[in-house]
PDB file of N, CA and C in Angstrom:
ATOM      1  N   UNK A   1     -13.184  -3.048  15.870  1.00  0.00           N
ATOM      2  CA  UNK A   1     -13.809  -4.270  15.391  1.00  0.00           C
ATOM      3  C   UNK A   1     -14.245  -4.094  13.934  1.00  0.00           C
ATOM      4  N   UNK A   2     -14.551  -5.211  13.321  1.00  0.00           N
ATOM      5  CA  UNK A   2     -15.015  -5.197  11.936  1.00  0.00           C
ATOM      6  C   UNK A   2     -16.279  -4.345  11.795  1.00  0.00           C
ATOM      7  N   UNK A   3     -17.187  -4.506  12.739  1.00  0.00           N
ATOM      8  CA  UNK A   3     -18.436  -3.754  12.668  1.00  0.00           C
ATOM      9  C   UNK A   3     -18.198  -2.259  12.815  1.00  0.00           C
ATOM     10  N   UNK A   4     -17.337  -1.875  13.740  1.00  0.00           N
ATOM     11  CA  UNK A   4     -17.062  -0.457  13.949  1.00  0.00           C
ATOM     12  C   UNK A   4     -16.401   0.168  12.719  1.00  0.00           C
ATOM     13  N   UNK A   5     -15.518  -0.586  12.081  1.00  0.00           N
ATOM     14  CA  UNK A   5     -14.786  -0.038  10.939  1.00  0.00           C
ATOM     15  C   UNK A   5     -15.632  -0.002   9.658  1.00  0.00           C
ATOM     16  N   UNK A   6     -16.360  -1.095   9.393  1.00  0.00           N
ATOM     17  CA  UNK A   6     -17.073  -1.212   8.118  1.00  0.00           C
ATOM     18  C   UNK A   6     -18.595  -1.253   8.241  1.00  0.00           C
ATOM     19  N   UNK A   7     -19.109  -1.390   9.456  1.00  0.00           N
ATOM     20  CA  UNK A   7     -20.551  -1.501   9.634  1.00  0.00           C
ATOM     21  C   UNK A   7     -21.101  -2.834   9.168  1.00  0.00           C
ATOM     22  N   UNK A   8     -20.240  -3.862   9.160  1.00  0.00           N
ATOM     23  CA  UNK A   8     -20.640  -5.197   8.704  1.00  0.00           C
ATOM     24  C   UNK A   8     -20.436  -6.181   9.841  1.00  0.00           C
ATOM     25  N   UNK A   9     -21.466  -6.946  10.134  1.00  0.00           N
ATOM     26  CA  UNK A   9     -21.335  -7.984  11.151  1.00  0.00           C
ATOM     27  C   UNK A   9     -20.715  -9.234  10.530  1.00  0.00           C
ATOM     28  N   UNK A  10     -19.788  -9.877  11.221  1.00  0.00           N
ATOM     29  CA  UNK A  10     -19.201 -11.106  10.683  1.00  0.00           C
ATOM     30  C   UNK A  10     -20.248 -12.214  10.608  1.00  0.00           C
ATOM     31  N   UNK A  11     -20.089 -13.080   9.616  1.00  0.00           N
ATOM     32  CA  UNK A  11     -20.988 -14.217   9.450  1.00  0.00           C
ATOM     33  C   UNK A  11     -20.171 -15.494   9.444  1.00  0.00           C
ATOM     34  N   UNK A  12     -20.696 -16.512  10.067  1.00  0.00           N
ATOM     35  CA  UNK A  12     -20.023 -17.801  10.081  1.00  0.00           C
ATOM     36  C   UNK A  12     -20.486 -18.627   8.895  1.00  0.00           C
ATOM     37  N   UNK A  13     -19.556 -19.407   8.349  1.00  0.00           N
ATOM     38  CA  UNK A  13     -19.899 -20.317   7.250  1.00  0.00           C
ATOM     39  C   UNK A  13     -18.911 -21.469   7.255  1.00  0.00           C
ATOM     40  N   UNK A  14     -19.389 -22.633   6.970  1.00  0.00           N
ATOM     41  CA  UNK A  14     -18.534 -23.819   6.876  1.00  0.00           C
ATOM     42  C   UNK A  14     -17.826 -23.807   5.525  1.00  0.00           C
ATOM     43  N   UNK A  15     -16.611 -24.332   5.513  1.00  0.00           N
ATOM     44  CA  UNK A  15     -15.830 -24.376   4.272  1.00  0.00           C
ATOM     45  C   UNK A  15     -16.577 -25.135   3.184  1.00  0.00           C
ATOM     46  N   UNK A  16     -17.224 -26.229   3.539  1.00  0.00           N
ATOM     47  CA  UNK A  16     -17.945 -27.012   2.532  1.00  0.00           C
ATOM     48  C   UNK A  16     -19.097 -26.211   1.932  1.00  0.00           C
ATOM     49  N   UNK A  17     -19.787 -25.439   2.753  1.00  0.00           N
ATOM     50  CA  UNK A  17     -20.892 -24.614   2.257  1.00  0.00           C
ATOM     51  C   UNK A  17     -20.382 -23.508   1.340  1.00  0.00           C
ATOM     52  N   UNK A  18     -19.260 -22.901   1.717  1.00  0.00           N
ATOM     53  CA  UNK A  18     -18.704 -21.850   0.870  1.00  0.00           C
ATOM     54  C   UNK A  18     -18.261 -22.420  -0.473  1.00  0.00           C
ATOM     55  N   UNK A  19     -17.635 -23.587  -0.461  1.00  0.00           N
ATOM     56  CA  UNK A  19     -17.201 -24.212  -1.720  1.00  0.00           C
ATOM     57  C   UNK A  19     -18.390 -24.497  -2.619  1.00  0.00           C
ATOM     58  N   UNK A  20     -19.472 -25.007  -2.045  1.00  0.00           N
ATOM     59  CA  UNK A  20     -20.669 -25.300  -2.842  1.00  0.00           C
ATOM     60  C   UNK A  20     -21.241 -24.030  -3.457  1.00  0.00           C
ATOM     61  N   UNK A  21     -21.275 -22.960  -2.678  1.00  0.00           N
ATOM     62  CA  UNK A  21     -21.835 -21.695  -3.163  1.00  0.00           C
ATOM     63  C   UNK A  21     -20.963 -21.081  -4.264  1.00  0.00           C
ATOM     64  N   UNK A  22     -19.642 -21.140  -4.084  1.00  0.00           N
ATOM     65  CA  UNK A  22     -18.730 -20.476  -5.009  1.00  0.00           C
ATOM     66  C   UNK A  22     -18.416 -21.344  -6.222  1.00  0.00           C
ATOM     67  N   UNK A  23     -18.084 -22.596  -5.979  1.00  0.00           N
ATOM     68  CA  UNK A  23     -17.612 -23.472  -7.056  1.00  0.00           C
ATOM     69  C   UNK A  23     -18.748 -24.252  -7.693  1.00  0.00           C
ATOM     70  N   UNK A  24     -19.704 -24.631  -6.891  1.00  0.00           N
ATOM     71  CA  UNK A  24     -20.848 -25.383  -7.413  1.00  0.00           C
ATOM     72  C   UNK A  24     -21.050 -26.681  -6.671  1.00  0.00           C
ATOM     73  N   UNK A  25     -22.292 -27.035  -6.526  1.00  0.00           N
ATOM     74  CA  UNK A  25     -22.649 -28.259  -5.832  1.00  0.00           C
ATOM     75  C   UNK A  25     -22.319 -29.469  -6.703  1.00  0.00           C
ATOM     76  N   UNK A  26     -21.833 -30.529  -6.097  1.00  0.00           N
ATOM     77  CA  UNK A  26     -21.524 -31.754  -6.825  1.00  0.00           C
ATOM     78  C   UNK A  26     -20.204 -31.717  -7.566  1.00  0.00           C
ATOM     79  N   UNK A  27     -19.429 -30.679  -7.371  1.00  0.00           N
ATOM     80  CA  UNK A  27     -18.150 -30.544  -8.061  1.00  0.00           C
ATOM     81  C   UNK A  27     -17.120 -31.544  -7.553  1.00  0.00           C
ATOM     82  N   UNK A  28     -17.247 -31.945  -6.296  1.00  0.00           N
ATOM     83  CA  UNK A  28     -16.262 -32.826  -5.676  1.00  0.00           C
ATOM     84  C   UNK A  28     -16.905 -34.161  -5.306  1.00  0.00           C
ATOM     85  N   UNK A  29     -16.853 -35.123  -6.211  1.00  0.00           N
ATOM     86  CA  UNK A  29     -17.439 -36.428  -5.901  1.00  0.00           C
ATOM     87  C   UNK A  29     -16.675 -37.111  -4.780  1.00  0.00           C
ATOM     88  N   UNK A  30     -17.341 -38.029  -4.109  1.00  0.00           N
ATOM     89  CA  UNK A  30     -16.691 -38.763  -3.027  1.00  0.00           C
ATOM     90  C   UNK A  30     -15.450 -39.471  -3.556  1.00  0.00           C
ATOM     91  N   UNK A  31     -14.423 -39.460  -2.714  1.00  0.00           N
ATOM     92  CA  UNK A  31     -13.189 -40.135  -3.093  1.00  0.00           C
ATOM     93  C   UNK A  31     -12.154 -39.225  -3.728  1.00  0.00           C
ATOM     94  N   UNK A  32     -12.551 -37.993  -4.071  1.00  0.00           N
ATOM     95  CA  UNK A  32     -11.577 -37.067  -4.646  1.00  0.00           C
ATOM     96  C   UNK A  32     -10.941 -36.248  -3.527  1.00  0.00           C
ATOM     97  N   UNK A  33      -9.772 -35.737  -3.794  1.00  0.00           N
ATOM     98  CA  UNK A  33      -9.074 -34.879  -2.843  1.00  0.00           C
ATOM     99  C   UNK A  33      -9.629 -33.468  -3.017  1.00  0.00           C
ATOM    100  N   UNK A  34     -10.489 -33.064  -2.097  1.00  0.00           N
ATOM    101  CA  UNK A  34     -11.178 -31.780  -2.217  1.00  0.00           C
ATOM    102  C   UNK A  34     -10.207 -30.614  -2.286  1.00  0.00           C
ATOM    103  N   UNK A  35      -9.200 -30.617  -1.434  1.00  0.00           N
ATOM    104  CA  UNK A  35      -8.251 -29.498  -1.428  1.00  0.00           C
ATOM    105  C   UNK A  35      -7.517 -29.398  -2.767  1.00  0.00           C
ATOM    106  N   UNK A  36      -7.182 -30.517  -3.355  1.00  0.00           N
ATOM    107  CA  UNK A  36      -6.522 -30.522  -4.666  1.00  0.00           C
ATOM    108  C   UNK A  36      -7.469 -29.977  -5.740  1.00  0.00           C
ATOM    109  N   UNK A  37      -8.732 -30.366  -5.667  1.00  0.00           N
ATOM    110  CA  UNK A  37      -9.724 -29.891  -6.630  1.00  0.00           C
ATOM    111  C   UNK A  37      -9.959 -28.383  -6.488  1.00  0.00           C
ATOM    112  N   UNK A  38      -9.969 -27.885  -5.243  1.00  0.00           N
ATOM    113  CA  UNK A  38     -10.121 -26.449  -5.017  1.00  0.00           C
ATOM    114  C   UNK A  38      -8.941 -25.710  -5.629  1.00  0.00           C
ATOM    115  N   UNK A  39      -7.734 -26.229  -5.421  1.00  0.00           N
ATOM    116  CA  UNK A  39      -6.534 -25.614  -5.986  1.00  0.00           C
ATOM    117  C   UNK A  39      -6.629 -25.550  -7.510  1.00  0.00           C
ATOM    118  N   UNK A  40      -7.072 -26.639  -8.132  1.00  0.00           N
ATOM    119  CA  UNK A  40      -7.233 -26.664  -9.585  1.00  0.00           C
ATOM    120  C   UNK A  40      -8.274 -25.630 -10.034  1.00  0.00           C
ATOM    121  N   UNK A  41      -9.373 -25.539  -9.300  1.00  0.00           N
ATOM    122  CA  UNK A  41     -10.416 -24.588  -9.666  1.00  0.00           C
ATOM    123  C   UNK A  41      -9.906 -23.160  -9.573  1.00  0.00           C
ATOM    124  N   UNK A  42      -9.196 -22.843  -8.486  1.00  0.00           N
ATOM    125  CA  UNK A  42      -8.654 -21.496  -8.315  1.00  0.00           C
ATOM    126  C   UNK A  42      -7.722 -21.166  -9.482  1.00  0.00           C
ATOM    127  N   UNK A  43      -6.959 -22.153  -9.948  1.00  0.00           N
ATOM    128  CA  UNK A  43      -6.080 -21.941 -11.102  1.00  0.00           C
ATOM    129  C   UNK A  43      -6.848 -21.534 -12.353  1.00  0.00           C
ATOM    130  N   UNK A  44      -8.108 -21.944 -12.457  1.00  0.00           N
ATOM    131  CA  UNK A  44      -8.914 -21.550 -13.617  1.00  0.00           C
ATOM    132  C   UNK A  44      -9.457 -20.131 -13.470  1.00  0.00           C
ATOM    133  N   UNK A  45      -9.415 -19.582 -12.248  1.00  0.00           N
ATOM    134  CA  UNK A  45      -9.984 -18.268 -11.978  1.00  0.00           C
ATOM    135  C   UNK A  45      -8.953 -17.143 -11.985  1.00  0.00           C
ATOM    136  N   UNK A  46      -7.766 -17.433 -11.454  1.00  0.00           N
ATOM    137  CA  UNK A  46      -6.720 -16.419 -11.352  1.00  0.00           C
ATOM    138  C   UNK A  46      -5.373 -17.045 -11.686  1.00  0.00           C
ATOM    139  N   UNK A  47      -4.456 -16.201 -12.100  1.00  0.00           N
ATOM    140  CA  UNK A  47      -3.098 -16.666 -12.357  1.00  0.00           C
ATOM    141  C   UNK A  47      -2.308 -16.512 -11.063  1.00  0.00           C
ATOM    142  N   UNK A  48      -1.765 -17.611 -10.583  1.00  0.00           N
ATOM    143  CA  UNK A  48      -1.034 -17.572  -9.317  1.00  0.00           C
ATOM    144  C   UNK A  48       0.111 -18.584  -9.369  1.00  0.00           C
ATOM    145  N   UNK A  49       1.227 -18.215  -8.796  1.00  0.00           N
ATOM    146  CA  UNK A  49       2.335 -19.146  -8.642  1.00  0.00           C
ATOM    147  C   UNK A  49       2.295 -19.644  -7.211  1.00  0.00           C
ATOM    148  N   UNK A  50       1.930 -20.900  -7.046  1.00  0.00           N
ATOM    149  CA  UNK A  50       1.800 -21.473  -5.714  1.00  0.00           C
ATOM    150  C   UNK A  50       3.180 -21.673  -5.099  1.00  0.00           C
ATOM    151  N   UNK A  51       3.283 -21.468  -3.785  1.00  0.00           N
ATOM    152  CA  UNK A  51       4.573 -21.678  -3.124  1.00  0.00           C
ATOM    153  C   UNK A  51       4.978 -23.142  -3.182  1.00  0.00           C
ATOM    154  N   UNK A  52       6.248 -23.378  -3.410  1.00  0.00           N
ATOM    155  CA  UNK A  52       6.756 -24.751  -3.496  1.00  0.00           C
ATOM    156  C   UNK A  52       7.867 -24.962  -2.478  1.00  0.00           C
ATOM    157  N   UNK A  53       8.140 -26.207  -2.199  1.00  0.00           N
ATOM    158  CA  UNK A  53       9.210 -26.554  -1.271  1.00  0.00           C
ATOM    159  C   UNK A  53      10.550 -26.186  -1.903  1.00  0.00           C
ATOM    160  N   UNK A  54      11.403 -25.460  -1.183  1.00  0.00           N
ATOM    161  CA  UNK A  54      12.663 -25.007  -1.756  1.00  0.00           C
ATOM    162  C   UNK A  54      13.749 -26.077  -1.827  1.00  0.00           C
ATOM    163  N   UNK A  55      13.645 -27.096  -0.972  1.00  0.00           N
ATOM    164  CA  UNK A  55      14.696 -28.120  -0.961  1.00  0.00           C
ATOM    165  C   UNK A  55      14.155 -29.411  -0.378  1.00  0.00           C
ATOM    166  N   UNK A  56      15.002 -30.425  -0.379  1.00  0.00           N
ATOM    167  CA  UNK A  56      14.604 -31.713   0.162  1.00  0.00           C
ATOM    168  C   UNK A  56      13.922 -32.592  -0.864  1.00  0.00           C
ATOM    169  N   UNK A  57      13.357 -33.679  -0.381  1.00  0.00           N
ATOM    170  CA  UNK A  57      12.730 -34.642  -1.305  1.00  0.00           C
ATOM    171  C   UNK A  57      11.475 -34.092  -1.968  1.00  0.00           C
ATOM    172  N   UNK A  58      10.887 -33.049  -1.385  1.00  0.00           N
ATOM    173  CA  UNK A  58       9.694 -32.434  -1.978  1.00  0.00           C
ATOM    174  C   UNK A  58      10.006 -31.158  -2.752  1.00  0.00           C
ATOM    175  N   UNK A  59      11.269 -30.941  -3.053  1.00  0.00           N
ATOM    176  CA  UNK A  59      11.683 -29.736  -3.758  1.00  0.00           C
ATOM    177  C   UNK A  59      10.851 -29.544  -5.028  1.00  0.00           C
ATOM    178  N   UNK A  60      10.291 -28.341  -5.163  1.00  0.00           N
ATOM    179  CA  UNK A  60       9.503 -28.023  -6.343  1.00  0.00           C
ATOM    180  C   UNK A  60       8.038 -28.408  -6.257  1.00  0.00           C
ATOM    181  N   UNK A  61       7.653 -29.187  -5.243  1.00  0.00           N
ATOM    182  CA  UNK A  61       6.252 -29.577  -5.079  1.00  0.00           C
ATOM    183  C   UNK A  61       5.513 -28.491  -4.302  1.00  0.00           C
ATOM    184  N   UNK A  62       4.246 -28.339  -4.604  1.00  0.00           N
ATOM    185  CA  UNK A  62       3.413 -27.351  -3.925  1.00  0.00           C
ATOM    186  C   UNK A  62       3.335 -27.696  -2.439  1.00  0.00           C
ATOM    187  N   UNK A  63       3.535 -26.679  -1.592  1.00  0.00           N
ATOM    188  CA  UNK A  63       3.501 -26.914  -0.149  1.00  0.00           C
ATOM    189  C   UNK A  63       2.062 -26.890   0.371  1.00  0.00           C
ATOM    190  N   UNK A  64       1.867 -27.455   1.551  1.00  0.00           N
ATOM    191  CA  UNK A  64       0.528 -27.601   2.129  1.00  0.00           C
ATOM    192  C   UNK A  64      -0.187 -26.265   2.309  1.00  0.00           C
ATOM    193  N   UNK A  65       0.551 -25.209   2.608  1.00  0.00           N
ATOM    194  CA  UNK A  65      -0.066 -23.903   2.819  1.00  0.00           C
ATOM    195  C   UNK A  65      -0.772 -23.385   1.571  1.00  0.00           C
ATOM    196  N   UNK A  66      -0.386 -23.863   0.408  1.00  0.00           N
ATOM    197  CA  UNK A  66      -1.036 -23.429  -0.836  1.00  0.00           C
ATOM    198  C   UNK A  66      -2.517 -23.791  -0.831  1.00  0.00           C
ATOM    199  N   UNK A  67      -2.859 -24.905  -0.220  1.00  0.00           N
ATOM    200  CA  UNK A  67      -4.259 -25.310  -0.159  1.00  0.00           C
ATOM    201  C   UNK A  67      -5.055 -24.364   0.731  1.00  0.00           C
ATOM    202  N   UNK A  68      -4.422 -23.863   1.783  1.00  0.00           N
ATOM    203  CA  UNK A  68      -5.065 -22.868   2.639  1.00  0.00           C
ATOM    204  C   UNK A  68      -5.251 -21.550   1.886  1.00  0.00           C
ATOM    205  N   UNK A  69      -4.281 -21.197   1.068  1.00  0.00           N
ATOM    206  CA  UNK A  69      -4.379 -19.983   0.260  1.00  0.00           C
ATOM    207  C   UNK A  69      -5.556 -20.110  -0.720  1.00  0.00           C
ATOM    208  N   UNK A  70      -5.680 -21.279  -1.335  1.00  0.00           N
ATOM    209  CA  UNK A  70      -6.785 -21.518  -2.268  1.00  0.00           C
ATOM    210  C   UNK A  70      -8.125 -21.427  -1.545  1.00  0.00           C
ATOM    211  N   UNK A  71      -8.205 -22.001  -0.347  1.00  0.00           N
ATOM    212  CA  UNK A  71      -9.443 -21.901   0.433  1.00  0.00           C
ATOM    213  C   UNK A  71      -9.729 -20.452   0.817  1.00  0.00           C
ATOM    214  N   UNK A  72      -8.695 -19.682   1.070  1.00  0.00           N
ATOM    215  CA  UNK A  72      -8.882 -18.261   1.389  1.00  0.00           C
ATOM    216  C   UNK A  72      -9.481 -17.516   0.205  1.00  0.00           C
ATOM    217  N   UNK A  73      -9.060 -17.874  -1.002  1.00  0.00           N
ATOM    218  CA  UNK A  73      -9.634 -17.265  -2.208  1.00  0.00           C
ATOM    219  C   UNK A  73     -11.125 -17.591  -2.299  1.00  0.00           C
ATOM    220  N   UNK A  74     -11.469 -18.847  -2.033  1.00  0.00           N
ATOM    221  CA  UNK A  74     -12.877 -19.258  -2.061  1.00  0.00           C
ATOM    222  C   UNK A  74     -13.659 -18.482  -1.001  1.00  0.00           C
ATOM    223  N   UNK A  75     -13.084 -18.307   0.179  1.00  0.00           N
ATOM    224  CA  UNK A  75     -13.735 -17.559   1.248  1.00  0.00           C
ATOM    225  C   UNK A  75     -13.985 -16.111   0.828  1.00  0.00           C
ATOM    226  N   UNK A  76     -13.005 -15.491   0.197  1.00  0.00           N
ATOM    227  CA  UNK A  76     -13.158 -14.112  -0.272  1.00  0.00           C
ATOM    228  C   UNK A  76     -14.252 -14.017  -1.337  1.00  0.00           C
ATOM    229  N   UNK A  77     -14.263 -14.959  -2.265  1.00  0.00           N
ATOM    230  CA  UNK A  77     -15.316 -14.962  -3.300  1.00  0.00           C
ATOM    231  C   UNK A  77     -16.695 -15.149  -2.674  1.00  0.00           C
ATOM    232  N   UNK A  78     -16.768 -15.998  -1.658  1.00  0.00           N
ATOM    233  CA  UNK A  78     -18.024 -16.222  -0.953  1.00  0.00           C
ATOM    234  C   UNK A  78     -18.508 -14.910  -0.329  1.00  0.00           C
ATOM    235  N   UNK A  79     -17.584 -14.177   0.299  1.00  0.00           N
ATOM    236  CA  UNK A  79     -17.937 -12.894   0.895  1.00  0.00           C
ATOM    237  C   UNK A  79     -18.452 -11.908  -0.136  1.00  0.00           C
ATOM    238  N   UNK A  80     -17.808 -11.881  -1.304  1.00  0.00           N
ATOM    239  CA  UNK A  80     -18.270 -10.998  -2.378  1.00  0.00           C
ATOM    240  C   UNK A  80     -19.659 -11.385  -2.864  1.00  0.00           C
ATOM    241  N   UNK A  81     -19.889 -12.677  -2.988  1.00  0.00           N
ATOM    242  CA  UNK A  81     -21.205 -13.158  -3.428  1.00  0.00           C
ATOM    243  C   UNK A  81     -22.274 -12.742  -2.420  1.00  0.00           C
ATOM    244  N   UNK A  82     -22.000 -12.942  -1.145  1.00  0.00           N
ATOM    245  CA  UNK A  82     -22.972 -12.573  -0.119  1.00  0.00           C
ATOM    246  C   UNK A  82     -23.187 -11.056  -0.073  1.00  0.00           C
ATOM    247  N   UNK A  83     -22.121 -10.309  -0.221  1.00  0.00           N
ATOM    248  CA  UNK A  83     -22.207  -8.843  -0.178  1.00  0.00           C
ATOM    249  C   UNK A  83     -22.962  -8.283  -1.371  1.00  0.00           C
ATOM    250  N   UNK A  84     -22.800  -8.894  -2.530  1.00  0.00           N
ATOM    251  CA  UNK A  84     -23.390  -8.370  -3.760  1.00  0.00           C
ATOM    252  C   UNK A  84     -24.632  -9.124  -4.229  1.00  0.00           C
ATOM    253  N   UNK A  85     -25.207  -9.917  -3.374  1.00  0.00           N
ATOM    254  CA  UNK A  85     -26.454 -10.602  -3.724  1.00  0.00           C
ATOM    255  C   UNK A  85     -26.278 -11.620  -4.835  1.00  0.00           C
ATOM    256  N   UNK A  86     -25.320 -12.522  -4.693  1.00  0.00           N
ATOM    257  CA  UNK A  86     -25.067 -13.611  -5.642  1.00  0.00           C
ATOM    258  C   UNK A  86     -24.512 -13.148  -6.976  1.00  0.00           C
ATOM    259  N   UNK A  87     -24.044 -11.923  -7.082  1.00  0.00           N
ATOM    260  CA  UNK A  87     -23.423 -11.431  -8.310  1.00  0.00           C
ATOM    261  C   UNK A  87     -22.045 -10.873  -7.988  1.00  0.00           C
ATOM    262  N   UNK A  88     -21.037 -11.343  -8.706  1.00  0.00           N
ATOM    263  CA  UNK A  88     -19.699 -10.775  -8.519  1.00  0.00           C
ATOM    264  C   UNK A  88     -19.140 -10.354  -9.853  1.00  0.00           C
TER     265      UNK A  88
END
């Protein structure tokens, strides 16, 4: 288990709470596409080539899984913030 390997107990957190902690409160006004905004924010933090559709009518467009990847980055940053006492 995670605890046996690292001595750390898992903590639960909502995606919205993690985004507020990592990116900032009020960053996503009502009516905006939050996942798109998270993707844009992650682009300002790291250089990444998002996966795109290889063929079809969406060829070259970012695929849906890219938004999950961006949320995973936010989750990792949240973990670092919690582990290091709000400093990363």
